[in-house]
PDB file of C-alpha atoms in Angstrom:
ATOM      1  CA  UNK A   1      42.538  18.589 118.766  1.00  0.00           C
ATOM      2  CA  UNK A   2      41.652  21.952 117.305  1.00  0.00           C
ATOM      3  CA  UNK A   3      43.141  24.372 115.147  1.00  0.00           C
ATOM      4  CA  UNK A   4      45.722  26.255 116.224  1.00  0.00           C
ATOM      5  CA  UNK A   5      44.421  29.663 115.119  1.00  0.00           C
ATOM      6  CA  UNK A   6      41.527  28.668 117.075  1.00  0.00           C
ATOM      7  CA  UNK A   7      43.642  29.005 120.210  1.00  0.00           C
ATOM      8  CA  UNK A   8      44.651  32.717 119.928  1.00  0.00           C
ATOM      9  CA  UNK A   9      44.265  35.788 117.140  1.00  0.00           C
ATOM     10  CA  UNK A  10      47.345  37.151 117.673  1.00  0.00           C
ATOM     11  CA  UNK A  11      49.859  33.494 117.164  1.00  0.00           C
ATOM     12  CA  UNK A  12      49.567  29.936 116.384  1.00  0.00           C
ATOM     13  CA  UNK A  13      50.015  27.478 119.408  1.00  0.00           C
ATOM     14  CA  UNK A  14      49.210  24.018 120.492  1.00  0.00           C
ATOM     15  CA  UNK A  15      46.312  21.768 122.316  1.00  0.00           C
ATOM     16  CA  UNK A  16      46.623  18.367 124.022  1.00  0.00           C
ATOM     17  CA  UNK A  17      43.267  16.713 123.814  1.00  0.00           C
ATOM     18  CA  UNK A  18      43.853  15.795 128.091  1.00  0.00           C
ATOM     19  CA  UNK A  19      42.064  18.029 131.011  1.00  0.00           C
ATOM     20  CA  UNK A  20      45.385  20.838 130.197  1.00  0.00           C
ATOM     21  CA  UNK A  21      46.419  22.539 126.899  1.00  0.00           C
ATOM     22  CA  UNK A  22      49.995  24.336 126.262  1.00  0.00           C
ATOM     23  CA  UNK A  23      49.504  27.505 124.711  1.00  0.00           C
ATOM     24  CA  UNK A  24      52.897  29.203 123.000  1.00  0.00           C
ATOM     25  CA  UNK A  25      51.597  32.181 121.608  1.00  0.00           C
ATOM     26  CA  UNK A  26      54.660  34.868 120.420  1.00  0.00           C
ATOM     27  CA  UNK A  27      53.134  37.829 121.530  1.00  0.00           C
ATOM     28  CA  UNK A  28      54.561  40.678 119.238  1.00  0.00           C
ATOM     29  CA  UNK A  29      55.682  42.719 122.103  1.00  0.00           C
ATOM     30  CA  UNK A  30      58.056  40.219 122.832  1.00  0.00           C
ATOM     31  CA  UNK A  31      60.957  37.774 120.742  1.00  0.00           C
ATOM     32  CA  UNK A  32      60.112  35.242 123.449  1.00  0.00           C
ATOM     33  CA  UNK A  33      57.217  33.263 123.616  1.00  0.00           C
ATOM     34  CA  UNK A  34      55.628  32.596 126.187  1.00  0.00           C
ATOM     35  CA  UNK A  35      54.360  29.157 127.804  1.00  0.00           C
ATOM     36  CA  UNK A  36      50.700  29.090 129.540  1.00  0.00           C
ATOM     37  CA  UNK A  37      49.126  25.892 131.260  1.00  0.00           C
ATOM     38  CA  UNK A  38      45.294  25.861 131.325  1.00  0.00           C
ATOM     39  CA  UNK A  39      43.261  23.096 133.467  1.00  0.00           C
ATOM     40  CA  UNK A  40      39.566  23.233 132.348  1.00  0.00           C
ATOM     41  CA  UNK A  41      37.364  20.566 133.754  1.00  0.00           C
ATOM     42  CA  UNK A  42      33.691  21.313 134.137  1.00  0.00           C
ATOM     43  CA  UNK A  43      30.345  19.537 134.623  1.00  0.00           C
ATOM     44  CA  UNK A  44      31.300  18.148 138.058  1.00  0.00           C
ATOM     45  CA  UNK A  45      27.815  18.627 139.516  1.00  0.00           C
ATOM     46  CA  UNK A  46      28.480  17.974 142.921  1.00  0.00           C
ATOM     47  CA  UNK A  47      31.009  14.909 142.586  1.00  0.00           C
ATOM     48  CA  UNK A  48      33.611  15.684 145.101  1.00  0.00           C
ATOM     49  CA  UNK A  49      35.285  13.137 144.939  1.00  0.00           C
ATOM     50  CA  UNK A  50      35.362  12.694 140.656  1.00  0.00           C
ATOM     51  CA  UNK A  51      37.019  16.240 141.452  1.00  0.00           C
ATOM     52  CA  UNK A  52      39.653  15.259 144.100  1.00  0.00           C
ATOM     53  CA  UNK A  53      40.565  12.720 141.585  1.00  0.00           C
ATOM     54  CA  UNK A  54      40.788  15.050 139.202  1.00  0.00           C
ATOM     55  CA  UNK A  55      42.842  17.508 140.946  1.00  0.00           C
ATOM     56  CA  UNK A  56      45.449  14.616 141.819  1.00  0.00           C
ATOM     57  CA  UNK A  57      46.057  14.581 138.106  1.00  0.00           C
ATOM     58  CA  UNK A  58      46.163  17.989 137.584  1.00  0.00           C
ATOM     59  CA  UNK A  59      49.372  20.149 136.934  1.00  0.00           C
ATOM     60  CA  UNK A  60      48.081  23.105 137.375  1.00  0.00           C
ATOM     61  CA  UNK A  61      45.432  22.773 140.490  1.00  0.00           C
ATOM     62  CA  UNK A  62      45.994  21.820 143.639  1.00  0.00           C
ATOM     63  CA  UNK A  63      45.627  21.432 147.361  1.00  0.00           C
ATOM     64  CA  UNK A  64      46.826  23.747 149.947  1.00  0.00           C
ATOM     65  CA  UNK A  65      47.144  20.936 152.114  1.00  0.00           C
ATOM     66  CA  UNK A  66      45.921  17.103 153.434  1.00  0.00           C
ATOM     67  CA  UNK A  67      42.664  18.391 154.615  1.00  0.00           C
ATOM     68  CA  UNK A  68      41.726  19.461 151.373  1.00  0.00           C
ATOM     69  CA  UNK A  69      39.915  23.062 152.497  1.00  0.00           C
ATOM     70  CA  UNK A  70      41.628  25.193 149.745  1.00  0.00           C
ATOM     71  CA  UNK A  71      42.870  25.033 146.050  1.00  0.00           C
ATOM     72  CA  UNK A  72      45.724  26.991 144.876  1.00  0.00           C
ATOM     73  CA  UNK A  73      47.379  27.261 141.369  1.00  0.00           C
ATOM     74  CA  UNK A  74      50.596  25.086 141.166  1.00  0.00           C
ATOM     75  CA  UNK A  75      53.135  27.420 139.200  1.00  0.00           C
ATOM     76  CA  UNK A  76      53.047  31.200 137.608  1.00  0.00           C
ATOM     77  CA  UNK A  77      51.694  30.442 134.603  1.00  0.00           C
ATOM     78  CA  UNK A  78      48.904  28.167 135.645  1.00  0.00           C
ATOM     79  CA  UNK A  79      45.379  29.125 134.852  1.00  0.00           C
ATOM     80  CA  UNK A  80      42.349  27.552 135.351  1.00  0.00           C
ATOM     81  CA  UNK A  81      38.795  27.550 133.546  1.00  0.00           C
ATOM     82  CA  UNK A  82      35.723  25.947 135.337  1.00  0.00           C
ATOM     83  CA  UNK A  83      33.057  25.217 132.912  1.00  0.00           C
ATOM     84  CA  UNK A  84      29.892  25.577 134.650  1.00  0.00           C
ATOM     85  CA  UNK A  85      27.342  23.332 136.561  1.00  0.00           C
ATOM     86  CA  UNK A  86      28.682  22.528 139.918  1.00  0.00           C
ATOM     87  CA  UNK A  87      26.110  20.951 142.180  1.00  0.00           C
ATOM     88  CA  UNK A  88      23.260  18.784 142.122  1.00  0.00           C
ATOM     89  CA  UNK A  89      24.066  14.784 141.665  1.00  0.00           C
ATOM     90  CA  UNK A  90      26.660  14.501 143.918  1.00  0.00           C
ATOM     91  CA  UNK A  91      27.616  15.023 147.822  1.00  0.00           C
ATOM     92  CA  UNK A  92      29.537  17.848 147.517  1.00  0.00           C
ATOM     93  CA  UNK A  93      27.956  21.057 145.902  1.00  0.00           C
ATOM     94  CA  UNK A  94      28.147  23.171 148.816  1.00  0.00           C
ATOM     95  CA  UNK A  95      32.052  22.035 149.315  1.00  0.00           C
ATOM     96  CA  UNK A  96      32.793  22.112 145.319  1.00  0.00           C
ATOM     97  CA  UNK A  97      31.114  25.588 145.214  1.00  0.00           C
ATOM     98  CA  UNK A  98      33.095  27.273 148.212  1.00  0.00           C
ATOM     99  CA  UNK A  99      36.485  25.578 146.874  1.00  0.00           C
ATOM    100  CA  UNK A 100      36.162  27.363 143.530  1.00  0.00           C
ATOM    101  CA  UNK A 101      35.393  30.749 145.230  1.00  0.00           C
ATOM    102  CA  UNK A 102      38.431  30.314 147.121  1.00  0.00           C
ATOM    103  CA  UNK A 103      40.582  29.506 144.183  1.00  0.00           C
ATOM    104  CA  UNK A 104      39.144  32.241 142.213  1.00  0.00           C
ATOM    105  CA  UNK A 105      39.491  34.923 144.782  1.00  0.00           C
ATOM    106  CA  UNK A 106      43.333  33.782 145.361  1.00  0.00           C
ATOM    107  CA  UNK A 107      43.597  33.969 141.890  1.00  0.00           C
ATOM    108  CA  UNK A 108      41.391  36.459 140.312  1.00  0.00           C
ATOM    109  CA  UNK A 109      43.370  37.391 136.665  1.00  0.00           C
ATOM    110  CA  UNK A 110      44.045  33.584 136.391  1.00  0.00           C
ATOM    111  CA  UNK A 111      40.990  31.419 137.185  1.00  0.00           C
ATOM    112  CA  UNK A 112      37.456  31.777 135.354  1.00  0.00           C
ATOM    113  CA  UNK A 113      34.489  30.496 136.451  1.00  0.00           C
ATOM    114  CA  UNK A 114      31.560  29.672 134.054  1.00  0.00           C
ATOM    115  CA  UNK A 115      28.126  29.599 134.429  1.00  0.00           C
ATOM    116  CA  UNK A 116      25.933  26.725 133.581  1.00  0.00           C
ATOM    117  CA  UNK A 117      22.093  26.056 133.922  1.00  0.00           C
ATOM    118  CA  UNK A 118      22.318  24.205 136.771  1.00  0.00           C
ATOM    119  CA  UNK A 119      23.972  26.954 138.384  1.00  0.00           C
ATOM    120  CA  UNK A 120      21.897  29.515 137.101  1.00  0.00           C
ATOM    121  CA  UNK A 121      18.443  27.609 137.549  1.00  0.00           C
ATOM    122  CA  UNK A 122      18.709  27.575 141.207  1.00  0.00           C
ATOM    123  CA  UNK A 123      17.997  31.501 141.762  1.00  0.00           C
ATOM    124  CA  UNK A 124      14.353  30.100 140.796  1.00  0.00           C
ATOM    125  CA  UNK A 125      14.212  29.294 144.738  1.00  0.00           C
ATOM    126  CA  UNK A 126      14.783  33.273 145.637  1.00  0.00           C
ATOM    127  CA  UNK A 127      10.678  33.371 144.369  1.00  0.00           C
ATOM    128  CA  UNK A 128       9.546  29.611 144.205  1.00  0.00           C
ATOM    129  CA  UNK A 129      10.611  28.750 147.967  1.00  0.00           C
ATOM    130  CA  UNK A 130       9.674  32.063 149.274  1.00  0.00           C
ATOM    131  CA  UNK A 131       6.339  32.527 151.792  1.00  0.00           C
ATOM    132  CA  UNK A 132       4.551  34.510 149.007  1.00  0.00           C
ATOM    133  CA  UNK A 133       4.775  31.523 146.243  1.00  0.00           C
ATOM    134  CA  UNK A 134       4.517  28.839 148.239  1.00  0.00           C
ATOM    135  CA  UNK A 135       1.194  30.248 149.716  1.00  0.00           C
ATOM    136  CA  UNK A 136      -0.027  29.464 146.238  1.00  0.00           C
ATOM    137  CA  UNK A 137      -2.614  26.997 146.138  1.00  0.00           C
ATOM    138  CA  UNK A 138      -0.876  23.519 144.668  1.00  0.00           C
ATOM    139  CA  UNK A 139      -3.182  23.118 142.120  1.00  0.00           C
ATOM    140  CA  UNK A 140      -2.748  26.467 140.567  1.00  0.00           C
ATOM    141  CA  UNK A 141       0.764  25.469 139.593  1.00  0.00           C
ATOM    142  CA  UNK A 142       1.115  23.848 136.159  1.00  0.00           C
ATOM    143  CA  UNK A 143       3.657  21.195 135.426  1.00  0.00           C
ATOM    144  CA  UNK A 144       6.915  22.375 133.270  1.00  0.00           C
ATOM    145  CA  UNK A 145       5.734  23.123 129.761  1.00  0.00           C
ATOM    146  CA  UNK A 146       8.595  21.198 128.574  1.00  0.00           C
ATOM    147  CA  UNK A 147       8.261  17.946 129.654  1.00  0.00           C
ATOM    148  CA  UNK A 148       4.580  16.367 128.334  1.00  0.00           C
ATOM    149  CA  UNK A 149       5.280  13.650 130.713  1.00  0.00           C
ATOM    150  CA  UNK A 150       5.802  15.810 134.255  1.00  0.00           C
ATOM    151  CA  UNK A 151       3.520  15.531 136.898  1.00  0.00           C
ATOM    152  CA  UNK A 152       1.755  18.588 138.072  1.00  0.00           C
ATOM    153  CA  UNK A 153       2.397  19.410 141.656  1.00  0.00           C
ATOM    154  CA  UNK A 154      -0.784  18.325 142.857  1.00  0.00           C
ATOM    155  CA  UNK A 155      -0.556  15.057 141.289  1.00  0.00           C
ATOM    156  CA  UNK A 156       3.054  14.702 143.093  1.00  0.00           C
ATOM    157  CA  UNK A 157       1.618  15.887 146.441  1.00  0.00           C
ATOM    158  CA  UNK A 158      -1.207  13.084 145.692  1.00  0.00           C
ATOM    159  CA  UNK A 159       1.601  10.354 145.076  1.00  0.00           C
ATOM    160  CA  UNK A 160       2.896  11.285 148.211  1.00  0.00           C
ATOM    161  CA  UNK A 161      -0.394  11.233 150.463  1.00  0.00           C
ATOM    162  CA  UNK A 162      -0.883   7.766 149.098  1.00  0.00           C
ATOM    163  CA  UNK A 163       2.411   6.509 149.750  1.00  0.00           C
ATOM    164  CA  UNK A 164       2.146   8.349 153.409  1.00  0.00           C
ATOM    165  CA  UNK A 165      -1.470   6.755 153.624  1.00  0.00           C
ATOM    166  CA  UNK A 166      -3.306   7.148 156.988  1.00  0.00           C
ATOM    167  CA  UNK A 167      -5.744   9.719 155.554  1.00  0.00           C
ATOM    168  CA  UNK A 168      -3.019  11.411 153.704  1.00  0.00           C
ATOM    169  CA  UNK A 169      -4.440  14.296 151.491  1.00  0.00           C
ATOM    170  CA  UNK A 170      -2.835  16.465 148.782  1.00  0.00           C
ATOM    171  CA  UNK A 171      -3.278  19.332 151.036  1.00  0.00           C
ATOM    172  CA  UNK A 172      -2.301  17.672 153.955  1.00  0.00           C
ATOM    173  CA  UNK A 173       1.375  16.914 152.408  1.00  0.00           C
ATOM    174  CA  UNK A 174       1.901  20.365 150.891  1.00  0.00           C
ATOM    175  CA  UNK A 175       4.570  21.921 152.599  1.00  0.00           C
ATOM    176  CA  UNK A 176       8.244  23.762 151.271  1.00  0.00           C
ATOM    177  CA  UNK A 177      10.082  20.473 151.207  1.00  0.00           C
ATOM    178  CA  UNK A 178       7.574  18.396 148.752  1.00  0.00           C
ATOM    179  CA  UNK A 179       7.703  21.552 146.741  1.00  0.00           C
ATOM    180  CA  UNK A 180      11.020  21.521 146.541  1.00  0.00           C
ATOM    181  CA  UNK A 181      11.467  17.753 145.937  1.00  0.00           C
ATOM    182  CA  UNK A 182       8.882  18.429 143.233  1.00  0.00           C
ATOM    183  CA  UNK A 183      10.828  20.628 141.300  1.00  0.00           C
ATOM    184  CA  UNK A 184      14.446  19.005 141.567  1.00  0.00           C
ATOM    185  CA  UNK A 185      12.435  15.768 140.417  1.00  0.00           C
ATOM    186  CA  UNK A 186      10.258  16.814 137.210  1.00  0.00           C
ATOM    187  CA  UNK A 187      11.606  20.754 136.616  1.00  0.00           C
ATOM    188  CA  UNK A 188      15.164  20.882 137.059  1.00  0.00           C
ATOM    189  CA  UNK A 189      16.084  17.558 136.334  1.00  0.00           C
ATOM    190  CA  UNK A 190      18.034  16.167 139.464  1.00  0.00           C
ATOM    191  CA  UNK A 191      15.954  13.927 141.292  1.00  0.00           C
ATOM    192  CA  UNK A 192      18.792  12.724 143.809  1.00  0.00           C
ATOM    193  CA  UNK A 193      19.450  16.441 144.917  1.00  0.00           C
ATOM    194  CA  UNK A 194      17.406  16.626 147.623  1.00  0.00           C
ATOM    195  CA  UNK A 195      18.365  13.315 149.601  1.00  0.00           C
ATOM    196  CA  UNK A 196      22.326  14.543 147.957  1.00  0.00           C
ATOM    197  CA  UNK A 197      22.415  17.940 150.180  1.00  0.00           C
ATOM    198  CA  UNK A 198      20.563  16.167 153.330  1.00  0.00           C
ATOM    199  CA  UNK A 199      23.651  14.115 152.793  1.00  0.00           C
ATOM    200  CA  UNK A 200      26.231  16.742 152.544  1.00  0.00           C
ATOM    201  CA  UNK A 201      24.630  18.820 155.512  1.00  0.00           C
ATOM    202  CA  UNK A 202      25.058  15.532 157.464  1.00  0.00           C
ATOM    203  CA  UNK A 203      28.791  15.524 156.550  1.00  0.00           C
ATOM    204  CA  UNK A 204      29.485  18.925 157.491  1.00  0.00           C
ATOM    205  CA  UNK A 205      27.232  18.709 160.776  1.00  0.00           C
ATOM    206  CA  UNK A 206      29.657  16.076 161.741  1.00  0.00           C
ATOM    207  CA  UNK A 207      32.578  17.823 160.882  1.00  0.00           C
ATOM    208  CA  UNK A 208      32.024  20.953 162.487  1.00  0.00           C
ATOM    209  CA  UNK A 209      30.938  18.856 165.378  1.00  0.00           C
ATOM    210  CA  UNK A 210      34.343  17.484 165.856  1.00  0.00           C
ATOM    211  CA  UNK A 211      35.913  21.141 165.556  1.00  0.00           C
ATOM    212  CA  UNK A 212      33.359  22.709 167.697  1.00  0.00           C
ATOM    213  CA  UNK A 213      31.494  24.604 165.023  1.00  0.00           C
ATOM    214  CA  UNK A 214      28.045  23.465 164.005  1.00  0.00           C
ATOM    215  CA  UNK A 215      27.769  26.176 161.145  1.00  0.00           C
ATOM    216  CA  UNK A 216      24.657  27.456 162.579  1.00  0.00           C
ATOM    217  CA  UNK A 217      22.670  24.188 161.485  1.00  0.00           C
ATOM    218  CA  UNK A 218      21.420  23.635 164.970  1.00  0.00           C
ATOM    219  CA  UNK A 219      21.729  20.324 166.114  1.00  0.00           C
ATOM    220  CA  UNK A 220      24.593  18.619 167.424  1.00  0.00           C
ATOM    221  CA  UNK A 221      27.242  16.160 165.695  1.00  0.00           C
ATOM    222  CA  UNK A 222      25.753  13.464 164.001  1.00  0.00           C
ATOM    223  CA  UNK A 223      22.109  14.938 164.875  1.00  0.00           C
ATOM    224  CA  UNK A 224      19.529  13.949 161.494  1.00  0.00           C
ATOM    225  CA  UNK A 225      19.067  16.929 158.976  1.00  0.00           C
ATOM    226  CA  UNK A 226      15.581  17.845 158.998  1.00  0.00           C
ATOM    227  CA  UNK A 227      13.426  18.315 155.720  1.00  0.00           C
ATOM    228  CA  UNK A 228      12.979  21.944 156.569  1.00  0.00           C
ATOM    229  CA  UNK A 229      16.835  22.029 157.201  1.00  0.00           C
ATOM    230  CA  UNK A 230      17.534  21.314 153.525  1.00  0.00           C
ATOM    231  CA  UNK A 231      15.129  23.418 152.154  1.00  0.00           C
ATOM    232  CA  UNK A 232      16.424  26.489 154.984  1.00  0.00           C
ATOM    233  CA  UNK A 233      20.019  25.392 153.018  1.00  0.00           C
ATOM    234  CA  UNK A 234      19.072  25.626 149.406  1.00  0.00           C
ATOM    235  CA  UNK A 235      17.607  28.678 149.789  1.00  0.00           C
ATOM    236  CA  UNK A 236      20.810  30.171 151.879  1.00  0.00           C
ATOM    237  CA  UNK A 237      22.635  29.053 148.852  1.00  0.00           C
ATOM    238  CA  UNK A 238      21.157  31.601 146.950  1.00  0.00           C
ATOM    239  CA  UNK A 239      20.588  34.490 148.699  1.00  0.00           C
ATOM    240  CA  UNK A 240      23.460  37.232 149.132  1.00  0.00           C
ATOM    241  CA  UNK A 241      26.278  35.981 151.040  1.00  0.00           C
ATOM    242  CA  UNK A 242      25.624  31.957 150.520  1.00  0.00           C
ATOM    243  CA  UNK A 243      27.576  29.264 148.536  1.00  0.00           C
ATOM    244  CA  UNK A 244      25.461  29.546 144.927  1.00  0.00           C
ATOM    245  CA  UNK A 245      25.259  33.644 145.390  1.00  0.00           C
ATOM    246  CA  UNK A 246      29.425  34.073 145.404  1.00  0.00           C
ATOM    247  CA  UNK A 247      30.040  31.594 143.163  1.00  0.00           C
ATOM    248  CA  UNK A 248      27.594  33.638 140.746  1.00  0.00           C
ATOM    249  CA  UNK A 249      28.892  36.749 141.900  1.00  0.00           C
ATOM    250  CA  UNK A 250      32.688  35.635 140.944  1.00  0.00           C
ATOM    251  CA  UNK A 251      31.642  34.253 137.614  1.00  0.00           C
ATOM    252  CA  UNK A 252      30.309  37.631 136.789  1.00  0.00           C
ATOM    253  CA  UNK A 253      33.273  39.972 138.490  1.00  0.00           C
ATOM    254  CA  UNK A 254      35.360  40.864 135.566  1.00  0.00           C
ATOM    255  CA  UNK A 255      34.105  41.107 132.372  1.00  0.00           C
ATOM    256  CA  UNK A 256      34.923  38.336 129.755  1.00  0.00           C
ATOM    257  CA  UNK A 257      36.979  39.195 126.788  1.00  0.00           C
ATOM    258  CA  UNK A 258      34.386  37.482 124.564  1.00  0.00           C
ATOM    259  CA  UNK A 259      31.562  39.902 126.073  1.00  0.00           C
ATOM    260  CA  UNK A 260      31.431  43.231 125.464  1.00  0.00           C
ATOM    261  CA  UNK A 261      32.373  44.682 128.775  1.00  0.00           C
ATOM    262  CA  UNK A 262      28.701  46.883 129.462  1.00  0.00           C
ATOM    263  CA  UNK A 263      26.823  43.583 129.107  1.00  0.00           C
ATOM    264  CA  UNK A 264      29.046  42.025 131.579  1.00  0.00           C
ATOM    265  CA  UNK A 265      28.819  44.968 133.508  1.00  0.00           C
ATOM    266  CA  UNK A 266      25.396  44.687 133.297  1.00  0.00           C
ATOM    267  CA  UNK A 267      24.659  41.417 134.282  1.00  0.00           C
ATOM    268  CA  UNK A 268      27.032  41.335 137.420  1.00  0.00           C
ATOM    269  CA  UNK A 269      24.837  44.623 139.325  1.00  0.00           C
ATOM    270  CA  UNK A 270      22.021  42.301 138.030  1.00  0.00           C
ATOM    271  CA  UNK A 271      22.996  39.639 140.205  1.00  0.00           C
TER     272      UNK A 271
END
């Protein structure tokens, strides 16, 4: 529970403490008041299906049909916040990522999308995975000032040569994918993301085999995702045009009400 106050400047209203608040705020323009629903759930980081069961719940979200490809809002007064961080733990971040899009673009005035620092973190690949950085010799790169404890890359690449064994060296194992299982394990904090999108990729390989569309992974149905694969994917998540990029994009297309609007402005031609 909060405040009431809290809820609007211009009336008093009410909160559940559930996934949905009722907001009756008597605007002065009108002797009615007038009822909004608002669905907030946020934090889902890749969890499709915490989020399915989470829109079964919901009043005001909800499938466009059984195949579960689109989200629509379930009455006229229906709004919906998403509170930031949607990928990286689960199965699902490309799908969870592409499903808010869609609901935001269907509903632009009435759905807001939030940005959190997993979201935000990932436009680190744009430089970190690109031919320039990762010509970097490994041992020039530090480990994350913030964590004492961190390996450096070299000392990952070394784990990973003696694992491999065989004459396994440092150098030898240095390659896009153990830099970018390097930094989802001891910079960004998700150590399951890498094996998560090989996952997903799988999945959706195997769907679009059964419709005919491979969505230019290469490889037919059922066909093993390839290190370099994942790595071609997280990067195509970022750039213009991919699954991370819109969803940025959209978070950033109108400016917020709590921001004054040339800072907003700002930071949506910035990304």
């Amino acid at each position: 529970p909060y405040p009431a106050h809290a809820l609007s400047a211009s009336g008093v209203g009410a909160l559940s403490s559930d996934a949905h608040m009722r907001v009756r705020t008597p605007f002065r323009c009108s002797p009615h008041p007038c009822e909004y629903e608002i669905a907030f759930v946020s934090d889902v980081e890749g969890d499709l299906d915490y989020f399915n069961r989470w829109v079964a719940g919901s009043r005001c979200v909800a499938y466009t049909g059984s195949d579960e490809a689109a989200l629509t809002l379930t009455h006229a007064r229906a709004y919906f916040v998403y509170g930031g961080d949607v990928p990286d733990h689960g199965r699902g971040s490309e799908q969870l990522l592409r499903l808010l899009v869609g609901l935001k673009r269907a509903f632009p005035r009435r759905v807001a999308l939030l940005v959190g620092n997993r979201d935000l973190n990932k436009l680190r690949l744009t430089s970190e995975c690109a031919p320039s950085d990762l010509a970097r010799p490994h041992w020039s790169i530090p480990a994350p000032h913030w964590d004492p404890s961190a390996p450096t890359l070299s000392q990952h690449l070394e784990q990973v040569a003696a694992a491999r064994g065989g004459g396994a060296t440092a150098a030898s194992c240095d390659c896009a994918a153990e830099r970018l299982r390097w930094m989802y394990e001891n910079t960004l904090g998700c150590p399951a993301t890498f094996e998560a999108r090989r996952a997903e990729l799988a999945a959706l390989r195997s769907v679009g085999s059964a419709t005919g569309d491979n969505g230019g992974g290469g490889g037919g149905g059922g066909a093993a995702v390839s290190d370099e694969e994942v790595v071609a994917a997280a990067v195509a998540d970022v750039m213009p045009g991919g699954a991370m990029s819109n969803y940025l994009r959209h978070a950033f297309s109108e400016p917020s009400r709590n921001l004054p609007g040339t800072f907003a402005g700002a930071m949506s031609n910035y990304l």
